[in-house]
Tab-separated table of C-alpha atoms in Angstrom:
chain	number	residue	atom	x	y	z
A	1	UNK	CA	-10.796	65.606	108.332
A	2	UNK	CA	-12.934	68.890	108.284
A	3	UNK	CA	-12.418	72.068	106.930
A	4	UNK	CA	-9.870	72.794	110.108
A	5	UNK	CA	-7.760	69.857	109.544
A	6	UNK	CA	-9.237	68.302	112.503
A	7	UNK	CA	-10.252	64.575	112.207
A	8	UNK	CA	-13.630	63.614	111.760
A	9	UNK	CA	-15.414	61.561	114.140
A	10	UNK	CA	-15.587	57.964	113.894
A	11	UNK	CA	-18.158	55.043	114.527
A	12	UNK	CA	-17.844	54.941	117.832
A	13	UNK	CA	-17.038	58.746	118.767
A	14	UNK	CA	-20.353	59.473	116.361
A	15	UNK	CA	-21.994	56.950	118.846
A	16	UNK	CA	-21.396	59.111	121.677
A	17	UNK	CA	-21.437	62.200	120.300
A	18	UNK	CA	-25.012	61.100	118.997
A	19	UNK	CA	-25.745	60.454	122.683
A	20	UNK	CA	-24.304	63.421	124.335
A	21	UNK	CA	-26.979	65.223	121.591
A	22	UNK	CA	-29.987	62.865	122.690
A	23	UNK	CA	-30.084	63.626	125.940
A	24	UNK	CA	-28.939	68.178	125.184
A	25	UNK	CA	-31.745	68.317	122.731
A	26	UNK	CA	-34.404	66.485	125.444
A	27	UNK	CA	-33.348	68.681	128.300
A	28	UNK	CA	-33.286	72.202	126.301
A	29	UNK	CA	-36.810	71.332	123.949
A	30	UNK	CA	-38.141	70.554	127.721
A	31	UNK	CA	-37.063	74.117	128.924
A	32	UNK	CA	-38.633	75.512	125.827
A	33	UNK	CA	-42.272	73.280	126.656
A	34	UNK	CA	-42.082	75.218	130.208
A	35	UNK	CA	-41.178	78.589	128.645
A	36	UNK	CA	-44.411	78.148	126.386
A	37	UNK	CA	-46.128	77.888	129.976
A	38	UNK	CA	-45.116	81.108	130.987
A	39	UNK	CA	-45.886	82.558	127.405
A	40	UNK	CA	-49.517	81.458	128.155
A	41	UNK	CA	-49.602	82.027	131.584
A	42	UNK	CA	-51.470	85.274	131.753
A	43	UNK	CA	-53.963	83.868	129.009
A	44	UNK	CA	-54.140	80.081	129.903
A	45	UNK	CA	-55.044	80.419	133.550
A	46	UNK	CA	-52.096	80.597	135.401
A	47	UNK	CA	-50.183	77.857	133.712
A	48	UNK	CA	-46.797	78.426	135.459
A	49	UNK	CA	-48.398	77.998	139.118
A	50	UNK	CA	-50.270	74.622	138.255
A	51	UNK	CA	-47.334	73.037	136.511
A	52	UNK	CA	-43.747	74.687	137.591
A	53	UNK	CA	-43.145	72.866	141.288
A	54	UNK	CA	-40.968	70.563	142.391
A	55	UNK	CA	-42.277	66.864	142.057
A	56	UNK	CA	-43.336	67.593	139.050
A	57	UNK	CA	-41.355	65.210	136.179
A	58	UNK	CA	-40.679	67.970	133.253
A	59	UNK	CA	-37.979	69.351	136.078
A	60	UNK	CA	-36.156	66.254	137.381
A	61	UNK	CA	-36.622	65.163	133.630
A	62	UNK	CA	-34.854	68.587	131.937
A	63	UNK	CA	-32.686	68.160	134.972
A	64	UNK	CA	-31.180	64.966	134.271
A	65	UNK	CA	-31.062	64.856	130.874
A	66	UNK	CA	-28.651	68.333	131.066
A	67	UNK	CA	-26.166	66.385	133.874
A	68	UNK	CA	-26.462	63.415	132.036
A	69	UNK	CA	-25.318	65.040	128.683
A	70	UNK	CA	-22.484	66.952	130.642
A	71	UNK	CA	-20.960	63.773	131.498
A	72	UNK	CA	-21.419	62.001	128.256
A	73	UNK	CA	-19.351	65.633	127.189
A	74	UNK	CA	-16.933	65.777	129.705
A	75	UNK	CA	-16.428	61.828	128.997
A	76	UNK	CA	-15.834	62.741	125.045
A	77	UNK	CA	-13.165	65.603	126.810
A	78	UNK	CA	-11.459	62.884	128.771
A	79	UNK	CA	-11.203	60.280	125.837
A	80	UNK	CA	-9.603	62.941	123.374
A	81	UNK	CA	-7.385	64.160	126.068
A	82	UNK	CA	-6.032	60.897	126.271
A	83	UNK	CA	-5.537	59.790	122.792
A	84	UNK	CA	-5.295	62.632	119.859
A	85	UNK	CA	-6.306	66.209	121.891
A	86	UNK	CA	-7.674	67.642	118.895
A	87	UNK	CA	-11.462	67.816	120.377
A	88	UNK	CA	-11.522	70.174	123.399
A	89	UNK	CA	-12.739	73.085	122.060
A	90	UNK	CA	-15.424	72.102	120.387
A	91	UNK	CA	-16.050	69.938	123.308
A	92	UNK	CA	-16.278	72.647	125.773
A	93	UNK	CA	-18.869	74.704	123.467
A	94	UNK	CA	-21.492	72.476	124.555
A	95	UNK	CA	-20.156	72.676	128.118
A	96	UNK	CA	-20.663	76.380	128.057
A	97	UNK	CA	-24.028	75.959	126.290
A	98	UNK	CA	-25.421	73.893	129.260
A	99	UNK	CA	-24.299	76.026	131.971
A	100	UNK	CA	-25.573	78.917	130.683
A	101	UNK	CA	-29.221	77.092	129.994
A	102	UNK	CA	-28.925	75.470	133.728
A	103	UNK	CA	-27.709	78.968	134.749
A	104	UNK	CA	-30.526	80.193	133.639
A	105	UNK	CA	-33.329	77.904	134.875
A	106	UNK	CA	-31.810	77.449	138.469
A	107	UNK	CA	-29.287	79.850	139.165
A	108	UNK	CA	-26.338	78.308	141.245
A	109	UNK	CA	-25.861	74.892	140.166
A	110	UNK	CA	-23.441	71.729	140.779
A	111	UNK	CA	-20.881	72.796	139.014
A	112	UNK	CA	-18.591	69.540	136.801
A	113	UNK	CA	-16.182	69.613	134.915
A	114	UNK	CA	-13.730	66.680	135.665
A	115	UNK	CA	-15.298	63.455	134.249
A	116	UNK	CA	-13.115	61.943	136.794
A	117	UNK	CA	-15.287	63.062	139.299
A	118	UNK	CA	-17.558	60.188	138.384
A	119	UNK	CA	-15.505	57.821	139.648
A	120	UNK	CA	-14.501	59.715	142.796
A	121	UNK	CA	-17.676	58.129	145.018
A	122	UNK	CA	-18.433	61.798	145.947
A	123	UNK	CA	-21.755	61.942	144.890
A	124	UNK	CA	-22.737	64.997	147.217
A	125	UNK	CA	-22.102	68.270	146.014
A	126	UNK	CA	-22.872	72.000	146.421
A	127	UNK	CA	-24.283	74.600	144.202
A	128	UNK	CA	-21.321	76.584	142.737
A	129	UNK	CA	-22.484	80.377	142.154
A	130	UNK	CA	-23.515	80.850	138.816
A	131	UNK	CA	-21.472	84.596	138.193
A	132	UNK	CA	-18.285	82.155	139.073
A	133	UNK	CA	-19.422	79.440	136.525
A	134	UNK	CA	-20.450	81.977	133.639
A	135	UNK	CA	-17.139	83.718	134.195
A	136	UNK	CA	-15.071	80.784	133.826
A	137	UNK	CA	-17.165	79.134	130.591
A	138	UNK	CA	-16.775	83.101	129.091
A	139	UNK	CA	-13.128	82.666	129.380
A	140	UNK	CA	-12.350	79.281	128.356
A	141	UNK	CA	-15.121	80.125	124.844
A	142	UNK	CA	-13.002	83.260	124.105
A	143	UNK	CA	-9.867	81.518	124.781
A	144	UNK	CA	-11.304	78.384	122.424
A	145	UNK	CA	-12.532	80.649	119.833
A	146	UNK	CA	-9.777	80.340	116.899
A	147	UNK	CA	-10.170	76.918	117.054
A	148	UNK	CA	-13.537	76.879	116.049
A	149	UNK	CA	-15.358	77.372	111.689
A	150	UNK	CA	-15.521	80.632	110.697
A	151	UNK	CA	-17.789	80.363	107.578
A	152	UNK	CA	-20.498	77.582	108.400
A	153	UNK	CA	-23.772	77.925	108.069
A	154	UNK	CA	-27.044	76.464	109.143
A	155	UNK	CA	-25.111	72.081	109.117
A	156	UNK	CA	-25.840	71.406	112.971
A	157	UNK	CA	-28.946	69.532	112.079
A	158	UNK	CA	-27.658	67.785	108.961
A	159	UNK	CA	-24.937	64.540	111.073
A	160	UNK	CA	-23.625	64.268	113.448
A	161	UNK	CA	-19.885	65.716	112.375
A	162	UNK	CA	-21.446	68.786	111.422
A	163	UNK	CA	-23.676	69.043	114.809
A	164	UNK	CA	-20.204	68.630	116.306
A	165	UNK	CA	-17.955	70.938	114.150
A	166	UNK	CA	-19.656	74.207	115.638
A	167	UNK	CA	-18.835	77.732	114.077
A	168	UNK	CA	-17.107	80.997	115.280
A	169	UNK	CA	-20.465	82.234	115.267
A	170	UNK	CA	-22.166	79.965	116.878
A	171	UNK	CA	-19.423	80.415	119.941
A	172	UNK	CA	-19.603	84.249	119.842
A	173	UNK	CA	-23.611	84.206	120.036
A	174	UNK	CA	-23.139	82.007	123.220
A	175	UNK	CA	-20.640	84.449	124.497
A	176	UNK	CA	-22.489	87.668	123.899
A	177	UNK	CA	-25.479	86.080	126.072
A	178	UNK	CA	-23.325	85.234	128.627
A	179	UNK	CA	-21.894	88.770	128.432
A	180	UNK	CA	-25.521	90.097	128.731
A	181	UNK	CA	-26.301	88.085	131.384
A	182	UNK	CA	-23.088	89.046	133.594
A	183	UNK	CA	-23.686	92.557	132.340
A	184	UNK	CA	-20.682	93.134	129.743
A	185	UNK	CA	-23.041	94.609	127.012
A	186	UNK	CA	-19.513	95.774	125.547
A	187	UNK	CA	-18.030	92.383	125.131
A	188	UNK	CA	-22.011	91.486	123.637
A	189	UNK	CA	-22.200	93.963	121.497
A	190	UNK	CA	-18.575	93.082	119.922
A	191	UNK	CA	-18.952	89.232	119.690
A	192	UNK	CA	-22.771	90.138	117.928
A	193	UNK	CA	-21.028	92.802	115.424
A	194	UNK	CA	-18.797	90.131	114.185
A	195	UNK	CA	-21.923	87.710	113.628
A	196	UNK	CA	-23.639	90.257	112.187
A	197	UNK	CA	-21.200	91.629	109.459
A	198	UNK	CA	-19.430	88.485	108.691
A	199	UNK	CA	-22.600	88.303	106.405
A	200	UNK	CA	-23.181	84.391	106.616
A	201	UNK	CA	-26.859	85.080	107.713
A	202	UNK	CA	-29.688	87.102	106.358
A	203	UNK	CA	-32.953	88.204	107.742
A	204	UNK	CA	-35.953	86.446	106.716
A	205	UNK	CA	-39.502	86.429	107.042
A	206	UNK	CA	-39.182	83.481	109.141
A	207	UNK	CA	-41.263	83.135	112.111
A	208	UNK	CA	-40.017	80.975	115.154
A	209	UNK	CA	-43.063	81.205	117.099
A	210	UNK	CA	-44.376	79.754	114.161
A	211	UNK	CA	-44.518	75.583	113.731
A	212	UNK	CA	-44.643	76.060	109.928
A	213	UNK	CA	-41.218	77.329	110.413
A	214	UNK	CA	-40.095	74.861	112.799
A	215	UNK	CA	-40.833	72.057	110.734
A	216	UNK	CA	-38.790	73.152	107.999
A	217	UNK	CA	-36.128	74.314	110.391
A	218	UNK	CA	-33.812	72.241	108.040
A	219	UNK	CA	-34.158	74.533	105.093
A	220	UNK	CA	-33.864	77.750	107.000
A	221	UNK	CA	-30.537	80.237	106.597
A	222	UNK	CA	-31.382	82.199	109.661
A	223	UNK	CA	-30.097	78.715	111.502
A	224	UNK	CA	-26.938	79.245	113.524
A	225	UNK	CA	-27.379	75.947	115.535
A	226	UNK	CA	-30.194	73.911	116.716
A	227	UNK	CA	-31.555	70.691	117.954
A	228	UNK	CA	-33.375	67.473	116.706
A	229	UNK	CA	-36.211	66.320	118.771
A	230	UNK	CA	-39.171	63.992	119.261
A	231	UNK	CA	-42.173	66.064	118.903
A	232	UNK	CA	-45.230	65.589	120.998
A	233	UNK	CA	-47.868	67.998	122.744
A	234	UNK	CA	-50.656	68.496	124.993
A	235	UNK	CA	-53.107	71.044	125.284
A	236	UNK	CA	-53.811	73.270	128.573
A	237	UNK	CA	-56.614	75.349	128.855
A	238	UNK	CA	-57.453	76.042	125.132
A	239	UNK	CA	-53.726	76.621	124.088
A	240	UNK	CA	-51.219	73.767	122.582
A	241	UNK	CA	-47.842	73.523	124.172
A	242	UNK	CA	-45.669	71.392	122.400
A	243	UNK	CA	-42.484	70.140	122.451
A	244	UNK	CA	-41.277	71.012	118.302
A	245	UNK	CA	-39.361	68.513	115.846
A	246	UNK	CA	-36.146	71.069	116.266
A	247	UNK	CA	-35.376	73.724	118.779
A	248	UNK	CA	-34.095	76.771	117.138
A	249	UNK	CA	-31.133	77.451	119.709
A	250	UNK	CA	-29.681	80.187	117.807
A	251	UNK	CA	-31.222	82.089	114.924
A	252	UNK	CA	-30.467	85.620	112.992
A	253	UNK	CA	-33.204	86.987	114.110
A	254	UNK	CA	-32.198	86.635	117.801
A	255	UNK	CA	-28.835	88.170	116.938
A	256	UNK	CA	-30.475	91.316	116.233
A	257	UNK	CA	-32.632	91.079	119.050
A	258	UNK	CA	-29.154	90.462	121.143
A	259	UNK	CA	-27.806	93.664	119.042
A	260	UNK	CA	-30.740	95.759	119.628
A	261	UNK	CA	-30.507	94.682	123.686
A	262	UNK	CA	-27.153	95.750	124.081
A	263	UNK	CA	-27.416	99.234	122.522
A	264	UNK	CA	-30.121	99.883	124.234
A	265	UNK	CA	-28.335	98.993	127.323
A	266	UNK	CA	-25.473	101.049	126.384
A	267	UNK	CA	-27.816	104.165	125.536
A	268	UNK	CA	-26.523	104.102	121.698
A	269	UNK	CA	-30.681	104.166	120.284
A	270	UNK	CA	-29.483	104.765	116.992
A	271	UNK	CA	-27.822	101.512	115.928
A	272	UNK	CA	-30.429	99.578	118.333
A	273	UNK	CA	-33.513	101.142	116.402
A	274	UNK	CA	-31.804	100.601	113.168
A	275	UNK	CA	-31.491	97.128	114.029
A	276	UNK	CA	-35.107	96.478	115.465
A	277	UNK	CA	-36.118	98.976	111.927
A	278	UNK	CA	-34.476	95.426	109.712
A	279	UNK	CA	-35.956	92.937	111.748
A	280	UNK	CA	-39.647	94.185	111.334
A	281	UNK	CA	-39.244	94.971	107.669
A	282	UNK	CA	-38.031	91.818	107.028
A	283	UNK	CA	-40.751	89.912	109.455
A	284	UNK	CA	-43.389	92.088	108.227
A	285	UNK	CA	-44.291	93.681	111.967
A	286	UNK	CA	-44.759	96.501	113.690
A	287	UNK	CA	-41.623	97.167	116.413
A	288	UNK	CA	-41.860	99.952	118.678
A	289	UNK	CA	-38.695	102.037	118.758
A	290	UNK	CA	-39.586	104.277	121.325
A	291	UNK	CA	-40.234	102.195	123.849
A	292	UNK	CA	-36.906	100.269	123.194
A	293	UNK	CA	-37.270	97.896	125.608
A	294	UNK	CA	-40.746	97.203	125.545
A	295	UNK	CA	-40.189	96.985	121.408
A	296	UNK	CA	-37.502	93.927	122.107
A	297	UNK	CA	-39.921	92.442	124.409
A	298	UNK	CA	-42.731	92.133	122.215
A	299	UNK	CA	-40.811	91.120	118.860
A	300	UNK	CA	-39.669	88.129	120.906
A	301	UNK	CA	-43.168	87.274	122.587
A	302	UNK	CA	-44.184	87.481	118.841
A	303	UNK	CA	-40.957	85.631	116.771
A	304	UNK	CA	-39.692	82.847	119.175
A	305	UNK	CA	-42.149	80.835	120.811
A	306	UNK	CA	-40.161	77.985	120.401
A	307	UNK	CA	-37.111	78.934	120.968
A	308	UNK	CA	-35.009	79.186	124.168
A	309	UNK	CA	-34.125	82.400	124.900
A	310	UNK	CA	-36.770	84.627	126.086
A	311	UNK	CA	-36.482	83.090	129.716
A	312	UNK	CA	-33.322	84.230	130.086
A	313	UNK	CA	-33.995	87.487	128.119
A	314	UNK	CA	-36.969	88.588	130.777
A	315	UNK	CA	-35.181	87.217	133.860
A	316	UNK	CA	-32.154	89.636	133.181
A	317	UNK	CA	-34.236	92.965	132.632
A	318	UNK	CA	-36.814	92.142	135.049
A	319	UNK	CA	-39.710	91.520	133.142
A	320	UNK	CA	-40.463	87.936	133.700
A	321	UNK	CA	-43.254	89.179	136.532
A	322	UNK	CA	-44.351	92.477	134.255
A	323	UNK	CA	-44.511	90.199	131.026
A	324	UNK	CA	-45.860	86.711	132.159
A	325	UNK	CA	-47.688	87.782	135.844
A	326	UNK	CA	-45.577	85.395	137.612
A	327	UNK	CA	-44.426	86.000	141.150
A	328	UNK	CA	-41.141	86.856	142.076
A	329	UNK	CA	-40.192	82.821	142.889
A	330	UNK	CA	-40.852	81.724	139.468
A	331	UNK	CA	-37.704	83.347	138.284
A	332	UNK	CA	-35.905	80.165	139.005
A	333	UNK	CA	-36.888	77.149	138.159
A	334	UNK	CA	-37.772	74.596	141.643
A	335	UNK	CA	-34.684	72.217	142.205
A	336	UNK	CA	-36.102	68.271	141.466
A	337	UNK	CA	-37.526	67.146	144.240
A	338	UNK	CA	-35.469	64.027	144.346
A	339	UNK	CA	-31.683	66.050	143.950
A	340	UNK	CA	-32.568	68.089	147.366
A	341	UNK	CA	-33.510	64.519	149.245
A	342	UNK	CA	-30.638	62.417	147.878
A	343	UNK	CA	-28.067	64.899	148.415
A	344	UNK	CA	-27.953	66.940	151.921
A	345	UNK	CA	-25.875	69.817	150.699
A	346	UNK	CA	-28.433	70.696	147.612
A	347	UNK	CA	-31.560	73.263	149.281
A	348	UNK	CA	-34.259	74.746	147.157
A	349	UNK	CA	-34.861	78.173	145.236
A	350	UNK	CA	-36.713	80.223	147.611
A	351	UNK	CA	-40.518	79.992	147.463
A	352	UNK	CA	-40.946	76.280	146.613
């Protein structure tokens, strides 16, 4: 059992569990390679333009490997359910975690959560609005939560059990950027505050735009969870986009970045500065604190390249067009090409 009292998982749950990860970790390291694109856009020759459409395989590919590790999830729900019932929560973490990522990339999405559904030969299905589905996951994570670790550290890249076993933490980081993107900076800035003063992670002068850092992702105690992947890379236009051995999901530093966000959304400066005033001692930069906003913005351009949250970050203050000189389309990510001709009631984001 772990530390809960909750039984481990055996060979075959491992099996599926290790699956389920598989195909999470190739869908959000893919999201990451096209957020790199619109890092270099402005510098790389309009990278976003040439590679972000529709036909194009790095959508259909993050696309499917997202649904296909929902089901593998919802299957692991549906199992448990049936025999011991001792796996939801932890279960429905990574549900939340993929709707919030898909959220993010297309908006309104086919919203399942019944792995009976599978079976149901409806195959066609509508976009559920995405306030509805982030409302729902908030909910079921807050009413999961005491379920969940409350002292674990950085274990989700060390098995499979303790990829599984996800923390308080981890849960309430999830939740405060769902908060921020529904606009709850309250409920944010209250989940962060308890990451931040439980005191399981420190600052560092780890760098997560940097692949030094990535490679020893492993040995890092910023780590609040994070994913194993196969690297590769290309180059485009002079600059190296890459797909890293591990995708930082959650980290300390973009805690305080979180922290800082929501005070300066709720006007308190002083506890926002003081938190952007530890992050660039400890990283060794130069933050503005003036220019709140524009001080976030940059520590994030400059500390997590390769991680997965600065999409989502300029998309809900409306700087994805100010920071990357995209047009106003490229907000969402194009629906594959092949989901809006196989099913009649899925259309495309506007502009593709």
């Amino acid at each position: 059992v772990n530390a809960n009292g909750v039984p481990l998982l055996g060979s075959e749950g491992s099996v599926i569990v290790a699956s389920m990860a598989v195909d999470l970790a190739k869908s959000i390291s893919t999201f990451n390679l096209m957020q790199q694109y619109y890092h270099y856009n402005t510098t790389a020759g309009n990278l976003v333009s040439q590679y972000i459409y529709p036909s194009n395989s790095l959508i259909s590919d993050c696309w499917q490997a997202i649904y296909k590790s929902q089901r593998t999830g919802l299957l692991i729900q549906y199992a448990d359910a049936m025999s011991n019932n001792v796996y939801q929560e932890y279960s429905r973490f990574f549900t939340a975690l993929r709707y919030y990522y898909m959220t993010a990339m297309w908006g309104d999405v086919p919203y399942i959560t019944n792995y009976e559904w599978y079976s149901s030969g409806q195959w066609q299905i509508e976009r559920t609005d995405m306030r509805m589905i982030l409302d729902e996951q908030a909910r079921l994570l807050r009413e999961g939560m005491e379920s969940l670790f409350e002292d674990k550290r950085n274990e989700s890249l060390k098995d499979i059990n303790s990829f599984f076993f996800v923390s308080k933490d981890a849960a309430r980081v999830l939740l405060a950027e769902i908060a921020l993107t529904m606009g709850d900076c309250n409920m944010a800035r209250e989940m962060l505050d308890m990451v931040i003063h439980n005191e399981f992670y420190t600052l560092s002068d780890a760098n997560f735009s940097d692949p030094a850092t990535i490679d020893n992702l492993k040995e890092c105690d910023e780590v609040i969870f994070a994913l194993d992947n196969t690297s590769s890379g290309v180059t485009r236009n002079n600059v190296t986009i890459q797909i890293p051995p591990f995708t930082p999901v959650q980290t300390f530093t973009e805690v305080m970045l979180l922290y800082a966000e929501a005070c300066y959304q709720m006007g308190d400066r002083a506890r926002g500065e003081e938190a952007l005033l530890q992050l660039a001692q400890a990283k060794g930069i130069t933050i503005d604190t003036d220019n709140m906003l524009q001080g976030i913005t940059d520590a994030r351009k400059q500390l997590l390249l390769y991680s997965v949250g600065n999409f989502a970050y300029m998309k809900r203050n409306n700087l994805l067009m100010q920071e990357y000189g995209v047009s106003e389309q490229y907000e969402l990510l194009p629906i594959p090409q092949q989901e809006v001709n196989a099913n009649p009631l899925m259309y495309q984001n506007p502009g593709y």
